[in-house]
mmCIF file of C-alpha atoms and ligand atoms in Angstrom:
data_model
loop_
_atom_site.group_PDB
_atom_site.id
_atom_site.type_symbol
_atom_site.label_atom_id
_atom_site.label_comp_id
_atom_site.label_asym_id
_atom_site.label_seq_id
_atom_site.Cartn_x
_atom_site.Cartn_y
_atom_site.Cartn_z
ATOM 1 C CA UNK A 1 -2.884 -6.768 21.793
ATOM 2 C CA UNK A 2 -4.353 -7.919 18.377
ATOM 3 C CA UNK A 3 -5.610 -11.301 18.070
ATOM 4 C CA UNK A 4 -4.833 -13.454 14.854
ATOM 5 C CA UNK A 5 -8.109 -12.632 13.045
ATOM 6 C CA UNK A 6 -9.165 -9.215 14.580
ATOM 7 C CA UNK A 7 -9.150 -6.205 12.230
ATOM 8 C CA UNK A 8 -6.213 -3.909 12.395
ATOM 9 C CA UNK A 9 -7.482 -0.223 12.215
ATOM 10 C CA UNK A 10 -5.058 2.933 11.559
ATOM 11 C CA UNK A 11 -5.640 6.320 11.914
ATOM 12 C CA UNK A 12 -3.736 8.236 9.245
ATOM 13 C CA UNK A 13 -3.095 11.989 9.747
ATOM 14 C CA UNK A 14 -1.788 14.101 6.902
ATOM 15 C CA UNK A 15 -0.577 17.745 7.297
ATOM 16 C CA UNK A 16 2.500 18.095 5.120
ATOM 17 C CA UNK A 17 1.554 20.994 3.057
ATOM 18 C CA UNK A 18 -2.023 22.514 2.423
ATOM 19 C CA UNK A 19 -4.305 19.772 2.983
ATOM 20 C CA UNK A 20 -5.230 18.557 6.339
ATOM 21 C CA UNK A 21 -6.096 14.778 5.788
ATOM 22 C CA UNK A 22 -7.611 12.325 8.763
ATOM 23 C CA UNK A 23 -8.551 8.840 7.605
ATOM 24 C CA UNK A 24 -9.480 5.410 9.391
ATOM 25 C CA UNK A 25 -8.284 2.510 7.046
ATOM 26 C CA UNK A 26 -9.133 -1.122 7.953
ATOM 27 C CA UNK A 27 -6.379 -3.799 6.932
ATOM 28 C CA UNK A 28 -4.378 -1.395 4.869
ATOM 29 C CA UNK A 29 -6.847 -1.759 2.304
ATOM 30 C CA UNK A 30 -10.135 -0.484 2.998
ATOM 31 C CA UNK A 31 -11.281 3.037 3.904
ATOM 32 C CA UNK A 32 -13.791 3.450 6.634
ATOM 33 C CA UNK A 33 -13.666 7.110 6.573
ATOM 34 C CA UNK A 34 -11.348 9.738 4.961
ATOM 35 C CA UNK A 35 -11.595 13.672 5.624
ATOM 36 C CA UNK A 36 -9.683 16.132 3.778
ATOM 37 C CA UNK A 37 -9.932 19.884 4.385
ATOM 38 C CA UNK A 38 -7.841 21.836 1.254
ATOM 39 C CA UNK A 39 -6.653 25.218 2.059
ATOM 40 C CA UNK A 40 -6.353 25.828 -1.616
ATOM 41 C CA UNK A 41 -8.875 28.776 -1.812
ATOM 42 C CA UNK A 42 -7.008 30.329 1.130
ATOM 43 C CA UNK A 43 -3.624 30.321 -0.536
ATOM 44 C CA UNK A 44 -4.943 30.826 -3.933
ATOM 45 C CA UNK A 45 -5.295 34.510 -3.320
ATOM 46 C CA UNK A 46 -1.260 34.469 -2.800
ATOM 47 C CA UNK A 47 -0.647 32.307 -5.883
ATOM 48 C CA UNK A 48 1.068 29.748 -3.457
ATOM 49 C CA UNK A 49 1.076 28.216 -0.298
ATOM 50 C CA UNK A 50 1.863 30.404 2.601
ATOM 51 C CA UNK A 51 3.603 28.208 5.306
ATOM 52 C CA UNK A 52 2.553 30.153 8.065
ATOM 53 C CA UNK A 53 -1.105 30.228 7.146
ATOM 54 C CA UNK A 54 -0.896 26.378 6.345
ATOM 55 C CA UNK A 55 -0.066 25.639 9.880
ATOM 56 C CA UNK A 56 -2.542 27.916 11.510
ATOM 57 C CA UNK A 57 -5.294 26.198 9.231
ATOM 58 C CA UNK A 58 -4.161 22.656 10.284
ATOM 59 C CA UNK A 59 -4.465 23.855 13.879
ATOM 60 C CA UNK A 60 -7.816 25.274 13.387
ATOM 61 C CA UNK A 61 -9.548 21.962 11.786
ATOM 62 C CA UNK A 62 -7.344 18.757 12.850
ATOM 63 C CA UNK A 63 -9.325 18.159 16.210
ATOM 64 C CA UNK A 64 -12.786 18.279 14.429
ATOM 65 C CA UNK A 65 -11.438 16.302 11.439
ATOM 66 C CA UNK A 66 -10.586 13.450 13.628
ATOM 67 C CA UNK A 67 -13.699 13.487 15.599
ATOM 68 C CA UNK A 68 -15.526 13.104 12.375
ATOM 69 C CA UNK A 69 -13.161 10.467 10.895
ATOM 70 C CA UNK A 70 -13.679 8.343 14.091
ATOM 71 C CA UNK A 71 -17.508 9.111 14.094
ATOM 72 C CA UNK A 72 -17.849 8.450 10.033
ATOM 73 C CA UNK A 73 -15.753 5.035 10.589
ATOM 74 C CA UNK A 74 -17.725 3.828 13.496
ATOM 75 C CA UNK A 75 -14.433 2.995 15.257
ATOM 76 C CA UNK A 76 -13.919 3.765 18.862
ATOM 77 C CA UNK A 77 -10.364 4.795 19.992
ATOM 78 C CA UNK A 78 -9.776 1.319 21.566
ATOM 79 C CA UNK A 79 -10.267 -0.135 18.345
ATOM 80 C CA UNK A 80 -7.455 1.962 16.724
ATOM 81 C CA UNK A 81 -4.242 -0.126 16.831
ATOM 82 C CA UNK A 82 -1.819 2.802 15.740
ATOM 83 C CA UNK A 83 -1.740 6.483 14.975
ATOM 84 C CA UNK A 84 0.327 7.182 11.574
ATOM 85 C CA UNK A 85 1.368 10.704 10.681
ATOM 86 C CA UNK A 86 3.609 12.199 8.238
ATOM 87 C CA UNK A 87 6.745 13.131 9.479
ATOM 88 C CA UNK A 88 8.517 14.612 6.368
ATOM 89 C CA UNK A 89 9.165 16.154 3.940
ATOM 90 C CA UNK A 90 6.960 19.176 4.084
ATOM 91 C CA UNK A 91 6.591 22.489 5.560
ATOM 92 C CA UNK A 92 7.982 22.457 9.023
ATOM 93 C CA UNK A 93 5.135 24.195 10.952
ATOM 94 C CA UNK A 94 2.701 22.135 9.120
ATOM 95 C CA UNK A 95 4.307 18.740 9.943
ATOM 96 C CA UNK A 96 4.579 19.966 13.377
ATOM 97 C CA UNK A 97 0.731 20.143 14.076
ATOM 98 C CA UNK A 98 0.023 16.497 12.246
ATOM 99 C CA UNK A 99 3.176 14.890 14.268
ATOM 100 C CA UNK A 100 2.086 16.563 17.539
ATOM 101 C CA UNK A 101 -1.473 15.707 17.490
ATOM 102 C CA UNK A 102 -0.802 12.234 16.408
ATOM 103 C CA UNK A 103 1.580 11.626 19.230
ATOM 104 C CA UNK A 104 -0.839 12.984 21.795
ATOM 105 C CA UNK A 105 -3.329 10.788 20.607
ATOM 106 C CA UNK A 106 -0.968 7.683 20.659
ATOM 107 C CA UNK A 107 0.048 8.831 24.265
ATOM 108 C CA UNK A 108 -3.277 9.112 25.498
ATOM 109 C CA UNK A 109 -4.972 6.067 23.865
ATOM 110 C CA UNK A 110 -1.713 3.803 24.886
ATOM 111 C CA UNK A 111 -1.385 3.057 20.955
ATOM 112 C CA UNK A 112 1.627 2.982 18.544
ATOM 113 C CA UNK A 113 2.853 6.047 16.949
ATOM 114 C CA UNK A 114 3.784 5.349 13.333
ATOM 115 C CA UNK A 115 5.684 8.084 11.357
ATOM 116 C CA UNK A 116 5.262 7.820 7.583
ATOM 117 C CA UNK A 117 7.562 9.484 4.854
ATOM 118 C CA UNK A 118 5.187 11.828 2.667
ATOM 119 C CA UNK A 119 6.222 9.633 -0.589
ATOM 120 C CA UNK A 120 5.651 6.542 1.082
ATOM 121 C CA UNK A 121 2.186 7.363 1.730
ATOM 122 C CA UNK A 122 1.922 8.403 -2.026
ATOM 123 C CA UNK A 123 3.233 5.234 -2.997
ATOM 124 C CA UNK A 124 0.749 3.157 -0.812
ATOM 125 C CA UNK A 125 -2.325 4.916 -2.407
ATOM 126 C CA UNK A 126 -2.992 2.339 -5.077
ATOM 127 C CA UNK A 127 -3.140 -0.315 -2.329
ATOM 128 C CA UNK A 128 -6.525 1.407 -1.447
ATOM 129 C CA UNK A 129 -8.052 0.308 -4.651
ATOM 130 C CA UNK A 130 -9.578 -3.192 -5.731
ATOM 131 C CA UNK A 131 -6.330 -3.985 -7.847
ATOM 132 C CA UNK A 132 -3.564 -3.548 -5.482
ATOM 133 C CA UNK A 133 0.022 -3.772 -6.878
ATOM 134 C CA UNK A 134 2.476 -6.661 -5.750
ATOM 135 C CA UNK A 135 5.820 -6.062 -4.933
ATOM 136 C CA UNK A 136 8.324 -5.558 -6.584
ATOM 137 C CA UNK A 137 7.263 -2.796 -8.628
ATOM 138 C CA UNK A 138 8.910 0.628 -10.272
ATOM 139 C CA UNK A 139 7.180 3.741 -8.806
ATOM 140 C CA UNK A 140 6.659 7.099 -10.326
ATOM 141 C CA UNK A 141 6.027 9.750 -7.888
ATOM 142 C CA UNK A 142 5.155 13.028 -9.295
ATOM 143 C CA UNK A 143 3.878 16.152 -6.881
ATOM 144 C CA UNK A 144 4.541 19.593 -6.370
ATOM 145 C CA UNK A 145 7.944 18.768 -4.456
ATOM 146 C CA UNK A 146 9.009 15.498 -6.192
ATOM 147 C CA UNK A 147 9.325 14.042 -9.588
ATOM 148 C CA UNK A 148 11.128 10.494 -8.923
ATOM 149 C CA UNK A 149 11.794 7.023 -10.417
ATOM 150 C CA UNK A 150 11.745 4.735 -7.342
ATOM 151 C CA UNK A 151 12.642 0.846 -7.385
ATOM 152 C CA UNK A 152 10.575 -0.733 -4.748
ATOM 153 C CA UNK A 153 11.699 -4.421 -4.461
ATOM 154 C CA UNK A 154 9.671 -5.125 -1.003
ATOM 155 C CA UNK A 155 7.686 -3.122 1.408
ATOM 156 C CA UNK A 156 9.620 -0.102 2.919
ATOM 157 C CA UNK A 157 12.853 -0.659 0.680
ATOM 158 C CA UNK A 158 13.261 2.072 -1.664
ATOM 159 C CA UNK A 159 16.014 2.605 -4.290
ATOM 160 C CA UNK A 160 15.786 6.310 -6.182
ATOM 161 C CA UNK A 161 16.981 5.648 -9.696
ATOM 162 C CA UNK A 162 16.020 8.887 -11.308
ATOM 163 C CA UNK A 163 15.028 12.227 -9.605
ATOM 164 C CA UNK A 164 14.607 15.899 -10.920
ATOM 165 C CA UNK A 165 17.568 18.080 -10.547
ATOM 166 C CA UNK A 166 15.717 21.227 -10.330
ATOM 167 C CA UNK A 167 12.000 22.031 -10.327
ATOM 168 C CA UNK A 168 9.402 19.175 -9.781
ATOM 169 C CA UNK A 169 6.800 18.529 -12.631
ATOM 170 C CA UNK A 170 4.331 19.840 -10.345
ATOM 171 C CA UNK A 171 6.120 23.045 -9.669
ATOM 172 C CA UNK A 172 6.584 23.589 -13.427
ATOM 173 C CA UNK A 173 2.857 23.288 -13.769
ATOM 174 C CA UNK A 174 2.362 25.911 -10.773
ATOM 175 C CA UNK A 175 4.997 28.130 -12.349
ATOM 176 C CA UNK A 176 3.456 28.100 -15.795
ATOM 177 C CA UNK A 177 -0.041 28.609 -14.664
ATOM 178 C CA UNK A 178 1.229 31.829 -13.083
ATOM 179 C CA UNK A 179 2.851 32.933 -16.320
ATOM 180 C CA UNK A 180 -0.201 32.114 -18.079
ATOM 181 C CA UNK A 181 -2.392 33.937 -15.461
ATOM 182 C CA UNK A 182 -4.224 30.763 -14.621
ATOM 183 C CA UNK A 183 -5.368 29.939 -11.329
ATOM 184 C CA UNK A 184 -3.514 28.044 -8.528
ATOM 185 C CA UNK A 185 -3.002 25.371 -8.113
ATOM 186 C CA UNK A 186 -1.532 24.915 -11.710
ATOM 187 C CA UNK A 187 -1.879 21.217 -12.651
ATOM 188 C CA UNK A 188 -5.698 21.417 -12.707
ATOM 189 C CA UNK A 189 -5.975 24.780 -14.309
ATOM 190 C CA UNK A 190 -3.495 24.060 -16.971
ATOM 191 C CA UNK A 191 -5.073 20.728 -18.079
ATOM 192 C CA UNK A 192 -8.590 22.407 -18.235
ATOM 193 C CA UNK A 193 -7.023 25.190 -20.490
ATOM 194 C CA UNK A 194 -5.183 22.485 -22.580
ATOM 195 C CA UNK A 195 -8.321 20.308 -23.155
ATOM 196 C CA UNK A 196 -9.416 23.020 -25.818
ATOM 197 C CA UNK A 197 -6.044 23.367 -27.165
ATOM 198 C CA UNK A 198 -3.573 22.420 -29.868
ATOM 199 C CA UNK A 199 -0.683 20.168 -27.973
ATOM 200 C CA UNK A 200 1.466 20.632 -31.362
ATOM 201 C CA UNK A 201 1.207 24.520 -31.704
ATOM 202 C CA UNK A 202 4.576 24.846 -29.927
ATOM 203 C CA UNK A 203 7.482 22.402 -29.571
ATOM 204 C CA UNK A 204 8.830 22.802 -26.041
ATOM 205 C CA UNK A 205 12.004 21.152 -25.245
ATOM 206 C CA UNK A 206 12.050 17.582 -23.738
ATOM 207 C CA UNK A 207 15.018 17.851 -21.429
ATOM 208 C CA UNK A 208 17.733 15.178 -20.796
ATOM 209 C CA UNK A 209 15.621 12.583 -22.877
ATOM 210 C CA UNK A 210 18.348 11.532 -25.223
ATOM 211 C CA UNK A 211 20.616 9.661 -23.118
ATOM 212 C CA UNK A 212 20.126 6.521 -20.779
ATOM 213 C CA UNK A 213 19.851 8.566 -17.509
ATOM 214 C CA UNK A 214 16.865 8.480 -15.559
ATOM 215 C CA UNK A 215 17.210 11.939 -14.023
ATOM 216 C CA UNK A 216 14.748 14.905 -14.980
ATOM 217 C CA UNK A 217 14.929 18.774 -15.151
ATOM 218 C CA UNK A 218 11.956 20.918 -15.432
ATOM 219 C CA UNK A 219 13.240 24.438 -14.891
ATOM 220 C CA UNK A 220 14.397 24.764 -18.540
ATOM 221 C CA UNK A 221 10.819 24.061 -19.869
ATOM 222 C CA UNK A 222 9.554 26.759 -17.646
ATOM 223 C CA UNK A 223 12.026 29.118 -18.901
ATOM 224 C CA UNK A 224 11.290 28.135 -22.581
ATOM 225 C CA UNK A 225 7.562 28.931 -21.870
ATOM 226 C CA UNK A 226 8.488 32.482 -20.650
ATOM 227 C CA UNK A 227 10.544 33.162 -23.462
ATOM 228 C CA UNK A 228 7.714 31.569 -25.999
ATOM 229 C CA UNK A 229 5.228 34.114 -24.262
ATOM 230 C CA UNK A 230 7.408 37.158 -25.017
ATOM 231 C CA UNK A 231 6.986 36.722 -28.841
ATOM 232 C CA UNK A 232 4.050 34.041 -29.458
ATOM 233 C CA UNK A 233 0.478 34.862 -30.689
ATOM 234 C CA UNK A 234 -0.747 31.617 -29.660
ATOM 235 C CA UNK A 235 -3.803 31.714 -27.379
ATOM 236 C CA UNK A 236 -3.238 30.318 -23.944
ATOM 237 C CA UNK A 237 -5.060 26.881 -24.413
ATOM 238 C CA UNK A 238 -2.457 26.219 -27.273
ATOM 239 C CA UNK A 239 0.380 27.311 -25.122
ATOM 240 C CA UNK A 240 -0.941 25.190 -22.129
ATOM 241 C CA UNK A 241 -1.649 22.022 -24.332
ATOM 242 C CA UNK A 242 1.990 22.248 -25.576
ATOM 243 C CA UNK A 243 3.361 22.634 -22.524
ATOM 244 C CA UNK A 244 1.412 19.719 -20.862
ATOM 245 C CA UNK A 245 2.428 17.487 -23.896
ATOM 246 C CA UNK A 246 6.197 18.321 -23.288
ATOM 247 C CA UNK A 247 5.892 17.815 -19.458
ATOM 248 C CA UNK A 248 3.983 14.617 -19.840
ATOM 249 C CA UNK A 249 6.345 13.390 -22.717
ATOM 250 C CA UNK A 250 9.282 13.494 -20.517
ATOM 251 C CA UNK A 251 7.527 11.261 -17.830
ATOM 252 C CA UNK A 252 6.403 8.774 -20.172
ATOM 253 C CA UNK A 253 9.671 8.432 -21.981
ATOM 254 C CA UNK A 254 11.685 8.210 -18.852
ATOM 255 C CA UNK A 255 9.279 5.677 -17.232
ATOM 256 C CA UNK A 256 9.643 3.569 -20.454
ATOM 257 C CA UNK A 257 13.415 3.611 -19.940
ATOM 258 C CA UNK A 258 13.304 2.817 -16.157
ATOM 259 C CA UNK A 259 11.035 -0.253 -17.044
ATOM 260 C CA UNK A 260 13.432 -1.362 -19.609
ATOM 261 C CA UNK A 261 16.659 -0.893 -17.539
ATOM 262 C CA UNK A 262 14.951 -2.456 -14.170
ATOM 263 C CA UNK A 263 12.901 -5.142 -15.670
ATOM 264 C CA UNK A 264 10.341 -4.120 -13.455
ATOM 265 C CA UNK A 265 6.830 -6.190 -14.245
ATOM 266 C CA UNK A 266 4.442 -3.113 -13.025
ATOM 267 C CA UNK A 267 4.150 0.535 -12.342
ATOM 268 C CA UNK A 268 2.744 2.386 -9.650
ATOM 269 C CA UNK A 269 1.794 5.892 -10.278
ATOM 270 C CA UNK A 270 1.566 8.203 -7.537
ATOM 271 C CA UNK A 271 1.359 12.056 -6.122
ATOM 272 C CA UNK A 272 -0.572 15.140 -6.929
ATOM 273 C CA UNK A 273 0.542 15.140 -10.672
ATOM 274 C CA UNK A 274 -1.133 11.474 -10.975
ATOM 275 C CA UNK A 275 -4.220 13.223 -11.401
ATOM 276 C CA UNK A 276 -3.141 14.389 -14.799
ATOM 277 C CA UNK A 277 -5.567 12.974 -17.247
ATOM 278 C CA UNK A 278 -3.055 12.925 -20.190
ATOM 279 C CA UNK A 279 -0.356 11.385 -18.136
ATOM 280 C CA UNK A 280 -2.831 8.268 -16.856
ATOM 281 C CA UNK A 281 -4.245 7.670 -20.369
ATOM 282 C CA UNK A 282 -0.707 7.556 -22.191
ATOM 283 C CA UNK A 283 0.881 5.391 -19.383
ATOM 284 C CA UNK A 284 -1.879 3.153 -19.475
ATOM 285 C CA UNK A 285 -1.691 3.263 -23.452
ATOM 286 C CA UNK A 286 1.920 3.001 -24.120
ATOM 287 C CA UNK A 287 3.522 0.934 -21.408
ATOM 288 C CA UNK A 288 3.650 -2.957 -21.806
ATOM 289 C CA UNK A 289 2.923 -3.386 -17.811
ATOM 290 C CA UNK A 290 0.227 -2.978 -15.882
ATOM 291 C CA UNK A 291 -0.236 0.469 -14.206
ATOM 292 C CA UNK A 292 -1.735 0.911 -10.692
ATOM 293 C CA UNK A 293 -2.771 4.268 -10.211
ATOM 294 C CA UNK A 294 -4.545 5.808 -7.085
ATOM 295 C CA UNK A 295 -8.556 6.983 -8.082
ATOM 296 C CA UNK A 296 -8.377 10.930 -8.333
ATOM 297 C CA UNK A 297 -9.757 11.249 -4.677
ATOM 298 C CA UNK A 298 -6.620 9.838 -3.500
ATOM 299 C CA UNK A 299 -3.958 11.586 -5.768
ATOM 300 C CA UNK A 300 -4.034 14.662 -3.730
ATOM 301 C CA UNK A 301 -2.639 14.577 -0.089
ATOM 302 C CA UNK A 302 -4.660 12.736 1.962
ATOM 303 C CA UNK A 303 -4.819 10.911 5.491
ATOM 304 C CA UNK A 304 -5.861 7.359 3.939
ATOM 305 C CA UNK A 305 -2.565 6.978 2.156
ATOM 306 C CA UNK A 306 -0.753 7.589 5.116
ATOM 307 C CA UNK A 307 -2.539 4.985 7.185
ATOM 308 C CA UNK A 308 -2.261 2.454 4.384
ATOM 309 C CA UNK A 309 1.581 2.961 4.393
ATOM 310 C CA UNK A 310 1.358 3.193 8.400
ATOM 311 C CA UNK A 311 -0.604 -0.226 8.214
ATOM 312 C CA UNK A 312 2.131 -1.719 6.564
ATOM 313 C CA UNK A 313 4.769 -0.123 8.607
ATOM 314 C CA UNK A 314 2.810 -1.690 11.868
ATOM 315 C CA UNK A 315 2.468 -5.130 10.726
ATOM 316 C CA UNK A 316 6.147 -5.084 9.814
ATOM 317 C CA UNK A 317 6.893 -3.858 13.277
ATOM 318 C CA UNK A 318 8.590 -0.505 11.803
ATOM 319 C CA UNK A 319 7.225 1.797 14.743
ATOM 320 C CA UNK A 320 8.266 5.254 15.793
ATOM 321 C CA UNK A 321 8.306 6.459 19.482
ATOM 322 C CA UNK A 322 6.926 9.629 21.106
ATOM 323 C CA UNK A 323 10.472 11.221 20.689
ATOM 324 C CA UNK A 324 10.142 11.647 16.833
ATOM 325 C CA UNK A 325 10.047 14.988 15.359
ATOM 326 C CA UNK A 326 9.477 16.001 11.835
ATOM 327 C CA UNK A 327 12.124 16.571 9.122
ATOM 328 C CA UNK A 328 11.228 19.033 6.368
ATOM 329 C CA UNK A 329 14.064 17.652 4.083
ATOM 330 C CA UNK A 330 13.688 13.850 5.065
ATOM 331 C CA UNK A 331 15.165 11.435 2.495
ATOM 332 C CA UNK A 332 13.031 8.314 1.454
ATOM 333 C CA UNK A 333 15.929 5.883 0.769
HETATM 334 O O1 KG4 B 1 1.067 15.567 -4.068
HETATM 335 P P1 KG4 B 1 0.631 16.835 -3.829
HETATM 336 O O2 KG4 B 1 -0.918 17.101 -3.642
HETATM 337 O O3 KG4 B 1 1.468 17.696 -3.071
HETATM 338 C C1 KG4 B 1 2.794 17.355 -2.827
HETATM 339 O O4 KG4 B 1 3.209 16.724 -2.060
HETATM 340 O O5 KG4 B 1 3.481 18.501 -3.757
HETATM 341 O O6 KG4 B 1 0.637 17.695 -5.411
HETATM 342 C C2 KG4 B 1 0.526 18.659 -5.742
HETATM 343 C C3 KG4 B 1 0.827 18.948 -7.012
HETATM 344 C C4 KG4 B 1 0.879 20.700 -7.483
HETATM 345 O O7 KG4 B 1 1.958 20.927 -8.073
HETATM 346 C C5 KG4 B 1 -0.326 20.644 -8.463
HETATM 347 O O8 KG4 B 1 -0.303 21.720 -9.583
HETATM 348 C C6 KG4 B 1 -0.336 19.035 -9.151
HETATM 349 O O9 KG4 B 1 0.056 18.414 -8.159
HETATM 350 N N1 KG4 B 1 -1.547 18.711 -9.728
HETATM 351 C C7 KG4 B 1 -1.735 18.291 -10.985
HETATM 352 C C8 KG4 B 1 -2.808 17.998 -11.475
HETATM 353 N N2 KG4 B 1 -3.534 18.221 -10.131
HETATM 354 C C9 KG4 B 1 -2.605 18.549 -9.189
HETATM 355 N N3 KG4 B 1 -0.664 18.615 -12.070
HETATM 356 C C10 KG4 B 1 -0.880 18.182 -13.218
HETATM 357 N N4 KG4 B 1 -2.250 17.836 -13.739
HETATM 358 C C11 KG4 B 1 -3.190 17.654 -12.674
HETATM 359 N N5 KG4 B 1 -4.230 17.511 -13.166
HETATM 360 ZN ZN1 ZN B 2 1.864 15.004 -1.761
#
């Protein structure tokens, strides 16, 4: 039982893709420990995530990371109130590792098990900063699998008002990086190449930005880069900068439109692509509402964001049970 003034500790576990994340978060706000084992160097040789390798890597390190997270936090299992884990979407084999590990701990420790949607985890990442957002807000979630504008009126209620019809924006960074012979993952390597490049060298298309719709399309941009590369003499840095400019331009335009249409008073930016410097700077400079974004360390997948979302679910009594199983295509709303 939790007495009125005792602190709530959530152990958060994230294994939906190629990062094993385990963290202890206090009262949904304070990170006591956060361990992330990235598999990027392992998958880089293949140019993308190999699902079978990903799940095996999670199995290898999850137990050790959990010991370390508990030790660094100085929190005994008896003082953990609930174990939260990403239940979907993601790679089935990877999700199974985290969910089964979390359920086993919850069973052994006689604690609650809290399943968390991966995007909900990302949306809660700015709550781990000194300036947490207040509900209601608009969220722009941009990752390797999602590009979504989500109206968030109150905790755990989500209305998706815009989403990609094909590729996610992070996916387009990854695919264009391959076309440019830049390393995986594409986001950071394109950003780095673009630093020295001219963003106006090539005018790439900004799909679906003329009407009032809030959906996105990124597959045409990738194809436009492919065709350009067949004829251009522009250096890689200029192609990278021009691609990044177009990709970010669409995100800024659609977010501005969504703010106008919803009247939302603040924006939450989250997901792996939230690490993009140009996107962060432009949203901060060009929107007329406060923008809450996670620090760089919480943009990539991590256990702390799952613990933060798990804390909110725990206090709202939105618990799971030990029969819960992962869903690789779990919808948010
Ligand atoms: O959220 P995340 O770690 O995993 C998913 O849930 O998908 O996001 C990974 C994505 C990758 O596509 C990666 O290329 C992209 O985030 N990314 C970036 C940057 N850092 C990571 N995209 C653009 N600029 C970056 N600096
Ligand atoms: Zn993610």
